Every structure is written in C-alpha cells, then in structure tokens.
Phi, psi and omega in degrees: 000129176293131181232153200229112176250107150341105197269129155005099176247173208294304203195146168203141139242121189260356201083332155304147161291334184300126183269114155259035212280325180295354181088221232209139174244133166230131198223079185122229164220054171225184176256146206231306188205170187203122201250141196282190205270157165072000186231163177263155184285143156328303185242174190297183175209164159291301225218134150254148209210105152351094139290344194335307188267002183276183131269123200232083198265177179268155180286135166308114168251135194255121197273340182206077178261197150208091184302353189279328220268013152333318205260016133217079165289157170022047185293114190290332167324336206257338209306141169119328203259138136288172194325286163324284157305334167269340176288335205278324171300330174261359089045272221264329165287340185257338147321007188224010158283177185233202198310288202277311168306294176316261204345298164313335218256285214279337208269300169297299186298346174287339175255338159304302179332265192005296186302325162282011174092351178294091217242347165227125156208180182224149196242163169257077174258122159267350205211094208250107164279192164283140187076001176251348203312323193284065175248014171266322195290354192273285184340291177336284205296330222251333194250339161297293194303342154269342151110013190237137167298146221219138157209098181273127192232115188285080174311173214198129135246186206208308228248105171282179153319269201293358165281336177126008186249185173266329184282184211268158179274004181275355199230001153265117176257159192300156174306330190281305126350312194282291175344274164342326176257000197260333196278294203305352142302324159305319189273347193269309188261328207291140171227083199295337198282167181345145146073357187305116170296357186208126190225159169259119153245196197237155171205073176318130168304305168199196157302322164241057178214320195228163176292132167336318206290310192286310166336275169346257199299357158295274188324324159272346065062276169326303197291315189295326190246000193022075206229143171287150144270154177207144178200188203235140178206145190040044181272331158224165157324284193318324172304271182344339211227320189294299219261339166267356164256318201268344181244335164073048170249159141268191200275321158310316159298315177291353199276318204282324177287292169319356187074025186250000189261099181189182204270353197246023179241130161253175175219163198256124160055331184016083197259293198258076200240173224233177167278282208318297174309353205262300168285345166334281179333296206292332183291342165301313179111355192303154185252179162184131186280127170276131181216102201277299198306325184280302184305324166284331170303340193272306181076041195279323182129185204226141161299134178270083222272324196272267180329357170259312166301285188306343159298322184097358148272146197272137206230094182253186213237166186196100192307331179060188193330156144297311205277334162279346168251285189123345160233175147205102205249062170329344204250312142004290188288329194296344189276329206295314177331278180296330170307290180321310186288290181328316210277345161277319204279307198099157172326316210245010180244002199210129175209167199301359175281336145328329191274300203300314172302305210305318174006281222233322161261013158251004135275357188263322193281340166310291196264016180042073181234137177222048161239051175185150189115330165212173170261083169220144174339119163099026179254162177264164208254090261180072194207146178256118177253099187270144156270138174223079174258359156300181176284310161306350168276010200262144179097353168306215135226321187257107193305319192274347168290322198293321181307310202277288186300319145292009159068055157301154177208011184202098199278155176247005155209129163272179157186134173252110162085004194087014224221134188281123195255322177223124179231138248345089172046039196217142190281165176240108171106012187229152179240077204294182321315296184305311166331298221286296173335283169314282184326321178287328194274348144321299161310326190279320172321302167323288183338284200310321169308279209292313164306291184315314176308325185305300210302000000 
C-alpha cells in the first residue's frame, strides 16, 4: 500500500488536542500518523503531497438529505410554502419518479456533496411509488459509482390521505413490503465493519406519514439486525399538534411509546423540543441532525443545537432536500450553521469550531460511525482540502474562521477511503458536464408528468 504524507498544509483542524501542524500520513485507506509542527513522519512514505496553500479538515459528513430532490429545485408550485404545505405540493410530483430519474437524482448529489468537501453522507429516501421498489439498490450503485461513503436509509410511508396522514396514497406501501424490503437490504448492502462504504438504516418518514404499528416493528427490525433508526422529528408546530390529536402524544413521548429513545436512533431538524425533552433526548443518547438552510428556508425555526450538545445528545449538520435547501453544498451549511446558532445564542457563544465539530464528529456519531469524523491515527483517511484563493478570501488572516465566514463553497481536493475523488476542484473518473445534461433533462421529464397530471 502506498503511503502518503499530506505536507505541512496552511491551517488543519483535526478534532484532536493533537498537533498537526506538520500534516498527515496516510497508508491504504487509513491514517497512519499525524505530524507536529516542524517534524517529519516517523516511518517511510512514497509521495508528498504540498498542503501549504490548503486548509485541511476531516472529510465532512452530511447526516441528513433526499438526493431525489435535486430534480425540483426552486419548484415554482412550492415556492413560498411551510412545510405542510410545500410537502402537499411536491407530494404528487415526486409520485412520478422512475427508475432512471432516482439514479440521476442520486448520482448528481453525490458529486455536489463531494465537491463541497463532503466524503459521507446518508440520504433519506422514503417515497417508493409503483415502479421504484429497487430505488435504494438504484442508490447503492449510483453513489459506488461516485465514489462517496454512504448510509443510505431505507425510509418508508404507510399513513395515506384517507387515513389521516399527508401523502397522497399512489405514495405509499404497505407494512409488510416495507419490513420485508427493509430486512433484504440489510442482507444485501450493509457493511458494518471498519471502512465500510455502504451501510443501511431503517428510516420511517415521520409522524404523519406512517403508522404506529410500522414505528414498532422497524424499531425491532433495527434492533434485531443492529442497524441506525432514523426519522424526520419536531421539524414544526403542526407536526407537534398532529402526534397530539392522532396520538395523544407530543412527539418525544411518541418516539419513547414506539421504542425509538436510545443511542442508535438519530432525527432530522429537531426544532421544537421542550427543556424536559432536551433533557430526555440527551440522557438517551439520541443524535439530531441540524439543517439550518432548509429550516430557514422553510421558516421551521432554529435547532437548540448548544442545549442539546450539554445535554449529551449528539448534534451533526445536514444540507436535508435539494428542494427545501435548493443545494447541497455542506460546506455552506458550516457558515449557515454558525449565523443561525448566533442568532440564538449570541455571538460570543458559537464559533466556527462549532461548525466544524457538527460537521464532522456529530455527524459521524449521528449516524453511528465512529471510523470517521477527526484526522487521528487509526482513522480513515477521509479528508477535505480547501484552498483560499478565491476573491472573497483576500485580505483575510485566519485561514480556518476564513473558510467558515467568508463562504467557501467548494473544496479542491477531496479523498475517500484513501482514494482520491476530487483533485484540483474537479470529480475524479465523473464527466459532471454530461452528468448535468442528464439530470436537467430528467428533471424537465418529472415536471412535465405532475403537469399532464394537473390537466
């Protein structure tokens, strides 16, 4: 195996107490040593590799998306809308993806992630129309062949329109299907051990999407098979008022009456939890994904990301839908992360090292990986390089506040698993022109369906 030393780069944050000022050893697809300032690696190397002008992070990780919703960015039906309401609009649009459509969907965000520095992340696809049943194994294929580690969860709703939930019933399976498709992927995909690139979780959509019944038996399903739960939870007041007329729950009581308040379940935006819930969450262990840009987008509300963390629940970063952020640029999210948490917080309470841990170890620990998430010896060599040579970095001084506050939006070399993805701000083995070509005329293909249907 070829070892490689990352060189003295410009600013490294490793997550460690550990001085790296000297860069990084990588051997295989692990980190091998990590060198202080002024020293040389201990053992031999192949290859040096200049960092002087990078910024040099742990490869990112994104706790929470839907990679399908590329194909309706800035959907004008949607424009405008909470939640409740922007889900009924996009409902019946997304009821027309096929085959070919998931893949493309999936294939572009996995190289946006990348490009934004990003090296994990896990998507939430929930919504398996007729003719979709393969769309996690569509996944599978579509994010090996972009080169980025994956915990793809397979999500599910049950609870139609005429039952009392919000999708449409063309958009929902049955419980027994869901199980079933849920167990056979775990045997298929899942790779729990070191470095696995591709892992499985169960991921019921919400509250007002699926049944009690399917909460149960997922959570034993999970249990059974030692798999993450994963769900969208308190992202607004109208959920919260939901889970209390159809359940006579808040929401946190129902998670704990289904069997999901434990260390191996995380949730999506957690906005609107209570201090009794705050503390519940943390003694449990629970993760939650922070999603500033969609929730501002949304107008869902700001996650109590510093009360939650002090609690002992783990608190990682998450771009959620293309169609509720409209990108999915991780690296973003670290600026939106901190302006948002200030505006609760204060200033002087939240800073970009903040950012940076939701990043990169509270998202790792969100989806319960713990070979990712810092640069230290016996880590996977997982890792993100930015440059800041752009117009907006001039005049700065601190190269790692400059990354976050001056709005990087692009990283120029990436590396996964040891394996180089993006090099000088370009995917590596993907021909992204072509990618685009497709994926737009895919999209326009979506539209045109969800149109013909109006008529």
């Amino acid at each position: 195996m070829a070892t490689t030393w990352i060189k003295n780069p410009l600013a490294i944050w490793t997550g460690t107490n550990d001085d790296a000022a000297g860069g990084i050893v990588v051997q295989g697809n692990t980190i091998v040593e990590v060198v202080a300032k002024g020293a040389t690696p201990t053992q031999p190397f192949d290859h040096t590799l200049d960092a002087s002008e990078h910024v040099v992070l742990p490869g990112l990780v994104n706790a929470h998306h839907h990679f399908y919703q590329t194909l309706t960015r800035a959907y004008p039906d949607a424009l405008d809308k909470e939640l409740f309401h922007w889900l009924k609009a996009l409902y019946p649009v997304w009821a027309g993806l096929d085959e070919e459509m998931m893949q493309l969907g999936t294939e572009l965000a996995s190289a946006e992630l990348l490009l934004s520095g990003c090296t994990t992340a896990s998507d939430h696809h929930y919504l398996i129309p007729v003719g979709l049943e393969h769309a996690i194994d569509i996944q599978v294929e579509a994010t090996r062949k972009i080169g980025l580690r994956t915990v793809l969860t397979r999500g599910s709703m049950s609870l139609g329109e005429d039952q009392g939930g919000l999708p449409p019933r063309h958009t929902i399976q049955t419980e027994q299907t869901i199980i079933d498709d849920s167990v056979r992927l775990i045997r298929e995909y899942h790779q729990p051990e070191f470095g696995g690139m591709t892992q499985i979780a169960l991921a019921p959509c919400s509250p007002f999407s699926v049944t009690t019944e399917l909460m149960k038996e997922t959570a034993h399903v999970a249990k059974q098979h030692d798999v993450m739960l994963h769900t969208h939870l308190c992202e607004t007041i109208d959920e919260e008022n939901f889970c209390l007329e159809r359940f006579g729950y808040r929401p946190v009581d129902y998670l704990e009456e289904v069997g999901w308040l434990h260390d191996r379940t995380w949730l999506a935006h957690g906005i609107h939890f209570n201090d009794e819930e705050i503390r519940r969450l943390g003694q449990s262990g629970i993760g939650i994904c922070h999603c500033p840009s969609s929730n501002m987008m949304l107008a869902s509300g700001i996650c109590r990301n510093l009360e939650l963390e002090e609690a002992g629940a783990s608190v990682g970063l998450g771009v959620d839908g293309s169609a509720s952020n409209d990108g999915s640029n991780l690296v973003n999210e670290l600026r939106m992360a901190t302006y948002i948490q200030r505006l609760r917080y204060g200033s002087a309470k939240v800073s970009h090292f903040d950012a940076f841990r939701w990043a990169t170890q509270g998202s790792a620990r969100n989806i319960g990986r713990k070979d990712i998430g810092t640069l230290d010896k016996g880590m996977l060599a997982d890792i993100a390089m930015f440059k800041l040579d752009e117009i907006q970095f001039s005049g700065s001084h601190d190269p790692l506040a400059a990354l976050v506050l001056c709005g990087h939006h692009r990283a120029d070399r990436v590396m996964v698993n040891g394996d180089w993805r993006v090099v000088d701000g370009e995917l590596v083995d993907v021909d992204k022109q072509e990618l685009m070509v497709r994926h737009r005329a895919a999209a326009r293909k979506l539209a045109a369906k969800a149109q013909q249907l109006r008529r």
